[in-house]
DNA sequence: CGCTATAGTTACTAAATAATAACTATCATC
DNA sequence: GATGATAGTTATTATTTAGTAACTATAGCG
């Protein structure tokens, strides 16, 4: 029902681009010029369609009054644009509940909420939040309930804190590259490290922990 | 040089408010209506003045093309508006380096950087970030270098983590209200608690820690 | 084939909007 | 008292802009 036609997509994309470049919305003539159509009736109908489908709102009679609906910044399309784009202050990222192999393409149903962060934290694509479960990293001052900002990457640097998929469950571990293996070390003396030798275990590195966010009270 | 007159301030304020409410800029007539002046020449001159002083930019001939300069969101005036206002996604808060008695009015020189946060974290006024020094709260998983989001308040609830001014220095402590005194307990066995009896010590509660933000790598 | 949705054209109009001209008033400063 | 900056008025105008009317074209579908 909310699917967009190709033409509607390019209208939508042009509006986001124009808003980023100018700081305000395009007029219908601006859009018509970009679409290379003459007259603005076509544009009006596209906008009406986009409005009906919930992608934007307008104020009748007011010029340049297009307002994009923020909740329609759905993963991954619009989000990619926001992360890679010239977003001025902050971007929206999904908070995924349970991490699966599908990363970095979390299914929309898994998105529990959204958080905004400083733009420069999310330079590269696909970044997302993960809600921390368990106390495996308690000695690194990361606790249950914290939000970990994850940058998806398969490799990691020595001593990075990473998200690893162990037995189908996402856990945080510190990454150590050693002689002939990789060691994923929990920062909790009560837990055992995981040793991975070449193509041996069912363990996948999903990404690196870039920052930690905790809400008190 | 960049000081604003009273009238210019109210123009500026109206534009920010209008943008927040509508998602796009007001027309000159909108502004004139708000100022209760007839004709829009006055408005044009105010906008020209604001533009010359660097507070906004416009595109000649384009309607509703006012674009506020983001860097002019200086503490405390514009910031207060942002915090109290209907900011949709996130607000900008100063990160203060050393906390002094002047809170919640940190002098601008102390602002080291800015961070954006989720809007609903900053409902009440004056909120700011404090860069954590020392390890007095290490057992509460708060470490040196973390950013603590502080909501200024003189009172605190039992077991809140608060910022206290002890000997002119800001430190984090957990707040305990007990029989005939208040106890400020570090979450580090190596440190001693501070006991405060009625108007006895030179200790001030500055605010409550609302959230913690940590950047890795 | 007829029906519907999408997409486009030309021509037009009314309202919204930005901008200018000519003039007055107040206040601080030299 | 003159000068300049700020602030305001009424009147007018040209352009921008949103929206409408009437018509054509294509593609998918039953």
XYZ file of C-alpha atoms (C1' of nucleotides) in Angstrom:
494
model
C 0.000 0.000 0.000
C 2.841 2.356 0.784
C 4.999 1.257 -2.080
C 6.309 4.057 -4.231
C 6.500 4.091 -7.997
C 9.826 4.836 -9.627
C 8.725 8.343 -10.437
C 7.510 8.946 -6.898
C 10.816 7.688 -5.553
C 12.749 10.188 -7.627
C 10.461 12.969 -6.440
C 11.025 11.885 -2.851
C 14.768 11.647 -3.347
C 14.931 15.035 -4.990
C 13.106 16.626 -2.082
C 15.519 15.156 0.461
C 18.502 16.220 -1.624
C 17.131 19.692 -2.184
C 16.359 20.137 1.507
C 19.888 19.119 2.426
C 21.440 21.462 -0.095
C 19.254 24.485 0.509
C 17.877 24.092 3.984
C 14.313 24.475 2.772
C 11.908 22.637 0.519
C 11.726 22.960 -3.264
C 8.780 24.631 -4.950
C 6.696 22.600 -7.358
C 8.380 24.364 -10.228
C 11.748 23.365 -8.821
C 10.644 19.749 -8.760
C 9.164 19.983 -12.246
C 12.457 21.396 -13.474
C 14.352 18.496 -11.995
C 11.978 15.933 -13.451
C 12.255 17.728 -16.793
C 8.517 17.957 -17.167
C 6.684 21.111 -18.085
C 3.880 22.374 -15.944
C 3.449 21.414 -12.342
C 0.290 19.329 -12.415
C 2.344 16.178 -12.636
C 4.299 17.272 -9.608
C 1.127 18.060 -7.684
C -0.165 14.571 -8.328
C 3.097 13.016 -7.219
C 3.064 15.049 -4.048
C -0.562 14.153 -3.417
C 0.309 10.483 -3.830
C 3.300 10.790 -1.503
C 1.132 12.599 1.002
C -1.587 9.962 0.851
C 0.996 7.251 1.409
C 2.293 9.131 4.418
C 5.709 10.159 3.198
C 5.196 13.873 3.603
C 2.776 16.593 4.618
C 2.010 19.932 3.030
C 0.154 23.084 3.992
C -2.335 24.070 1.279
C -1.523 27.499 -0.126
C 1.813 27.827 1.604
C 4.848 27.794 -0.626
C 7.694 25.389 -0.003
C 5.738 23.777 2.773
C 6.701 20.174 2.121
C 7.652 18.402 5.323
C 9.019 14.903 5.042
C 7.656 12.437 7.549
C 10.631 11.396 9.680
C 9.302 7.962 10.599
C 9.467 7.018 6.960
C 13.231 7.083 7.097
C 13.117 3.339 6.963
C 16.090 1.094 6.938
C 18.053 0.732 4.752
C 17.309 3.127 1.912
C 16.653 6.471 3.502
C 18.886 5.613 6.405
C 21.821 5.042 4.117
C 21.239 8.467 2.689
C 21.150 10.002 6.147
C 24.322 8.313 7.277
C 26.291 9.005 4.149
C 24.727 12.360 3.476
C 25.487 15.805 4.724
C 23.284 15.502 7.774
C 24.107 18.467 9.906
C 23.698 17.368 13.462
C 22.653 13.826 14.026
C 21.270 10.784 12.341
C 18.732 8.202 13.299
C 19.795 4.642 13.789
C 17.749 1.561 14.538
C 18.147 -0.251 17.814
C 18.069 -3.929 17.011
C 16.942 -6.345 19.630
C 18.480 -9.613 18.669
C 21.284 -9.699 16.182
C 21.126 -12.364 13.524
C 23.339 -13.383 10.656
C 21.457 -10.969 8.456
C 23.505 -8.033 9.675
C 24.023 -5.429 8.336
C 20.463 -5.743 7.097
C 18.379 -6.146 10.252
C 14.771 -6.959 9.401
C 12.487 -4.107 10.266
C 10.566 -6.126 12.817
C 13.651 -6.269 14.979
C 13.921 -2.533 15.296
C 12.786 -1.652 18.786
C 13.370 2.055 18.814
C 15.481 4.776 17.311
C 18.237 6.856 18.791
C 19.980 9.856 17.428
C 23.716 10.299 17.635
C 26.386 12.692 16.629
C 26.795 12.659 12.915
C 30.531 12.073 12.850
C 30.165 8.885 14.842
C 28.267 7.342 11.945
C 30.466 8.126 9.007
C 30.455 4.708 7.437
C 27.346 2.864 6.480
C 25.126 0.386 8.198
C 25.798 1.522 11.731
C 23.220 0.483 14.316
C 22.572 0.235 18.020
C 22.516 -2.977 19.952
C 20.986 -3.296 23.384
C 23.451 -5.050 25.632
C 22.332 -8.208 27.377
C 24.275 -9.985 30.063
C 27.337 -8.963 31.998
C 30.122 -10.399 29.871
C 31.791 -7.003 29.555
C 31.167 -5.690 33.051
C 34.863 -5.127 33.704
C 35.006 -2.890 30.660
C 32.229 -0.850 32.254
C 29.592 -2.044 29.820
C 26.471 -3.282 31.509
C 23.146 -4.841 30.749
C 20.758 -2.364 29.188
C 23.456 -0.144 27.709
C 23.144 0.740 24.065
C 26.205 -0.170 22.040
C 26.711 1.617 18.756
C 27.948 -0.981 16.289
C 29.803 -0.386 13.051
C 29.461 -3.554 10.986
C 32.761 -5.028 9.903
C 34.057 -8.558 9.581
C 37.603 -7.823 10.598
C 38.716 -6.121 13.789
C 41.816 -4.650 15.333
C 43.628 -6.162 18.255
C 41.832 -5.233 21.488
C 38.751 -3.834 19.809
C 35.479 -4.639 21.485
C 33.368 -6.491 18.953
C 29.940 -8.048 18.562
C 30.248 -11.739 17.823
C 27.583 -14.188 16.850
C 28.068 -17.233 19.062
C 25.540 -20.051 18.789
C 23.160 -17.710 17.090
C 23.339 -15.153 19.884
C 25.047 -11.788 19.819
C 27.560 -11.115 22.564
C 30.212 -8.521 23.197
C 33.809 -9.646 23.452
C 37.239 -8.112 23.303
C 39.087 -9.156 20.183
C 42.643 -10.485 20.410
C 44.671 -11.574 17.390
C 47.196 -14.120 18.556
C 49.766 -16.547 17.133
C 47.606 -18.948 15.120
C 44.158 -18.055 16.293
C 41.745 -15.365 17.368
C 40.629 -14.998 20.954
C 37.328 -13.455 21.969
C 37.735 -12.505 25.578
C 34.824 -11.552 27.825
C 35.704 -8.839 30.304
C 34.290 -10.826 33.145
C 36.480 -13.258 35.076
C 33.509 -15.591 35.430
C 33.322 -16.218 31.684
C 35.591 -18.225 29.440
C 37.298 -16.866 26.330
C 36.475 -18.277 22.916
C 39.348 -19.445 20.752
C 38.786 -19.474 16.999
C 41.151 -21.256 14.640
C 40.998 -21.045 10.885
C 37.427 -21.773 9.761
C 36.800 -23.907 12.782
C 34.051 -22.491 14.887
C 30.579 -21.294 14.286
C 31.482 -17.770 15.295
C 31.067 -14.627 13.213
C 32.348 -11.154 13.861
C 29.503 -8.806 13.193
C 30.997 -5.449 13.958
C 32.916 -3.200 16.235
C 31.600 -1.328 19.248
C 32.090 2.348 18.534
C 30.445 3.881 21.556
C 28.308 3.163 24.575
C 25.169 4.939 25.648
C 23.504 4.410 28.987
C 20.326 5.947 30.316
C 20.057 6.218 34.097
C 17.040 7.129 36.255
C 29.515 43.365 16.387
C 27.179 40.419 16.323
C 24.970 41.645 19.117
C 21.285 41.576 18.358
C 18.761 44.250 19.217
C 15.660 43.285 21.160
C 13.580 43.403 18.020
C 16.037 41.315 16.085
C 16.063 38.777 18.878
C 12.319 38.381 18.721
C 12.498 37.963 14.950
C 15.146 35.307 15.392
C 13.169 33.584 18.099
C 10.020 33.601 16.042
C 11.796 31.999 13.109
C 13.146 29.160 15.243
C 9.750 28.619 16.814
C 7.971 28.708 13.490
C 10.423 26.300 11.927
C 9.948 23.889 14.785
C 6.180 24.062 14.576
C 5.826 23.920 10.807
C 8.955 22.282 9.516
C 9.633 25.166 7.152
C 10.436 28.853 7.422
C 7.908 31.653 7.837
C 7.210 34.107 5.031
C 7.879 37.774 5.658
C 4.185 38.325 6.068
C 4.096 35.610 8.704
C 6.845 37.386 10.598
C 5.177 40.777 10.194
C 1.967 39.300 11.560
C 3.756 37.988 14.600
C 5.521 41.292 15.240
C 2.171 43.044 14.796
C 3.589 45.446 12.285
C 1.946 46.245 8.987
C 3.867 45.853 5.785
C 6.951 43.767 5.455
C 9.661 46.325 4.929
C 10.466 46.316 8.598
C 10.825 42.563 8.455
C 13.093 42.745 5.430
C 15.397 45.097 7.265
C 15.489 42.851 10.300
C 16.315 39.879 8.133
C 18.992 41.823 6.308
C 20.521 42.797 9.641
C 20.404 39.212 10.884
C 21.947 38.034 7.642
C 24.741 40.610 7.848
C 25.482 39.506 11.401
C 25.655 35.921 10.273
C 22.595 34.503 11.994
C 20.877 33.322 8.837
C 21.051 33.156 5.084
C 18.390 33.725 2.445
C 17.993 33.140 -1.270
C 16.813 36.315 -3.038
C 13.472 35.773 -4.720
C 12.793 32.418 -3.140
C 9.947 32.244 -0.688
C 10.442 30.851 2.789
C 14.145 30.483 2.103
C 15.432 31.531 5.505
C 18.090 29.165 6.792
C 19.330 29.675 10.299
C 23.059 29.369 10.802
C 23.503 26.399 13.130
C 26.723 27.536 14.773
C 24.900 30.491 16.195
C 23.021 28.261 18.591
C 25.081 29.667 21.408
C 24.573 28.971 25.050
C 22.452 29.876 26.887
C 19.823 31.685 24.906
C 19.261 29.633 21.793
C 20.119 26.495 23.646
C 17.427 27.053 26.208
C 14.973 27.340 23.383
C 16.193 24.133 21.875
C 15.957 22.231 25.103
C 12.556 23.543 26.070
C 11.231 23.613 22.550
C 9.614 21.044 20.380
C 12.868 19.875 18.878
C 12.038 16.833 16.894
C 15.081 14.649 17.075
C 17.910 15.908 19.136
C 19.299 18.971 20.795
C 22.741 20.393 21.174
C 24.289 20.593 24.581
C 27.576 22.059 25.701
C 30.231 19.856 27.174
C 31.688 21.729 30.078
C 35.190 21.007 31.140
C 35.392 22.055 34.723
C 32.246 22.623 36.682
C 32.111 25.716 38.852
C 29.595 27.213 41.211
C 28.141 29.142 38.300
C 26.141 26.149 37.114
C 23.689 26.075 35.428
C 25.255 28.978 33.570
C 28.640 27.706 32.451
C 30.731 30.490 30.940
C 31.177 30.008 27.255
C 34.924 29.615 27.524
C 34.401 26.368 29.378
C 32.489 24.769 26.559
C 34.808 22.303 24.933
C 32.523 20.782 22.360
C 28.929 20.018 21.601
C 27.037 16.784 21.531
C 23.591 15.976 20.331
C 21.250 13.726 22.242
C 17.792 12.367 22.075
C 15.277 15.044 22.669
C 13.331 13.342 25.418
C 16.426 13.014 27.545
C 16.607 16.783 27.811
C 13.099 17.723 28.779
C 13.925 20.145 31.547
C 16.180 23.126 31.220
C 19.835 23.763 31.611
C 20.994 20.252 30.864
C 24.645 19.854 29.950
C 27.390 17.300 29.493
C 30.262 16.846 31.900
C 33.422 15.016 30.991
C 34.165 12.538 33.730
C 37.517 12.751 35.464
C 38.894 10.194 37.871
C 37.647 6.760 38.789
C 35.395 7.494 41.749
C 32.441 5.769 40.057
C 34.248 2.892 38.404
C 32.092 0.299 40.164
C 29.011 1.921 38.669
C 30.622 1.436 35.242
C 31.398 5.092 34.781
C 34.965 5.745 33.762
C 37.337 8.556 33.039
C 36.575 10.201 29.728
C 32.889 9.296 29.707
C 30.426 12.060 29.033
C 27.821 12.390 31.766
C 24.597 14.148 30.858
C 23.702 16.337 33.833
C 20.321 17.766 34.709
C 20.931 20.616 37.158
C 19.020 20.266 40.409
C 19.843 21.008 44.020
C 17.902 18.135 45.486
C 18.281 14.492 44.595
C 16.552 11.204 45.208
C 17.972 8.432 47.315
C 20.547 6.479 45.283
C 20.696 8.942 42.411
C 24.117 9.536 40.951
C 24.841 13.231 41.318
C 27.491 15.798 40.501
C 28.749 17.430 43.661
C 31.041 20.379 44.070
C 33.652 19.364 46.648
C 36.484 21.791 47.384
C 35.725 23.597 44.169
C 35.966 20.459 42.082
C 33.177 18.520 40.438
C 32.940 14.837 41.237
C 30.356 12.150 40.724
C 28.893 10.464 43.778
C 25.920 8.321 44.644
C 23.465 10.210 46.804
C 22.112 8.636 50.015
C 19.638 10.368 52.277
C 20.091 8.986 55.786
C 18.921 9.573 59.355
C 20.245 13.064 60.055
C 22.593 13.603 57.182
C 23.350 13.108 53.517
C 26.000 10.698 52.342
C 27.828 11.081 49.055
C 29.267 7.687 48.303
C 31.887 7.082 45.631
C 31.445 3.768 43.848
C 35.039 2.886 44.393
C 36.122 1.040 47.517
C 39.346 3.036 47.545
C 37.525 6.322 48.173
C 35.828 7.595 51.287
C 32.212 8.756 51.458
C 31.390 12.345 52.294
C 28.927 12.967 55.101
C 27.032 16.241 55.043
C 25.076 17.496 58.025
C 22.810 20.485 58.009
C 24.667 23.418 56.446
C 27.951 22.068 57.609
C 30.160 21.317 54.691
C 31.308 23.205 51.687
C 29.563 20.765 49.360
C 26.957 21.619 46.764
C 24.784 19.308 44.731
C 24.911 20.545 41.180
C 22.746 18.081 39.396
C 21.777 14.564 38.611
C 23.432 12.220 36.126
C 20.805 11.342 33.561
C 22.843 9.291 31.142
C 26.343 8.230 30.207
C 27.974 8.421 26.812
C 31.259 6.792 25.993
C 33.211 6.900 22.776
C 35.566 3.993 22.128
C 38.432 3.811 19.640
C -12.194 -4.269 -25.157
C -13.169 -1.203 -21.283
C -11.446 0.145 -16.786
C -8.161 2.187 -13.793
C -3.868 4.090 -12.259
C 0.046 6.566 -13.519
C 2.191 10.136 -16.170
C 2.355 13.866 -19.188
C 0.968 18.337 -22.013
C -0.678 23.393 -22.654
C -3.071 27.125 -20.926
C -4.716 29.737 -17.264
C -5.645 31.970 -12.635
C -5.555 33.519 -7.999
C -3.116 33.834 -4.065
C 1.177 34.146 -1.740
C 5.342 36.295 -1.471
C 9.461 39.267 -1.895
C 10.871 43.615 -2.848
C 10.828 48.789 -3.645
C 9.490 53.761 -3.035
C 8.533 57.579 -0.186
C 7.891 59.135 4.219
C 7.908 59.530 9.623
C 9.615 58.714 14.454
C 12.756 57.664 18.149
C 17.099 57.394 20.338
C 21.936 57.538 21.158
C 26.145 59.935 19.889
C 29.120 63.359 18.345
C 21.593 70.501 16.413
C 23.130 67.262 12.994
C 24.125 62.383 11.964
C 23.300 57.671 11.732
C 21.169 53.470 13.221
C 16.902 51.319 14.299
C 12.019 50.926 13.672
C 7.710 51.879 11.684
C 3.787 53.290 8.081
C 1.133 53.124 3.527
C 1.126 52.049 -1.063
C 2.546 49.609 -5.044
C 4.605 46.045 -8.074
C 6.700 42.055 -10.130
C 7.588 37.469 -9.423
C 6.929 33.168 -7.383
C 4.063 29.763 -6.419
C 0.105 26.592 -5.826
C -3.662 25.018 -7.868
C -7.298 24.132 -11.764
C -9.255 22.896 -16.406
C -9.192 20.216 -20.402
C -6.961 16.954 -22.905
C -3.596 12.924 -24.383
C -0.852 8.592 -23.706
C 0.656 4.312 -21.851
C 0.550 0.074 -19.203
C -1.645 -3.604 -16.472
C -5.827 -6.214 -15.676
C -10.176 -8.670 -15.804
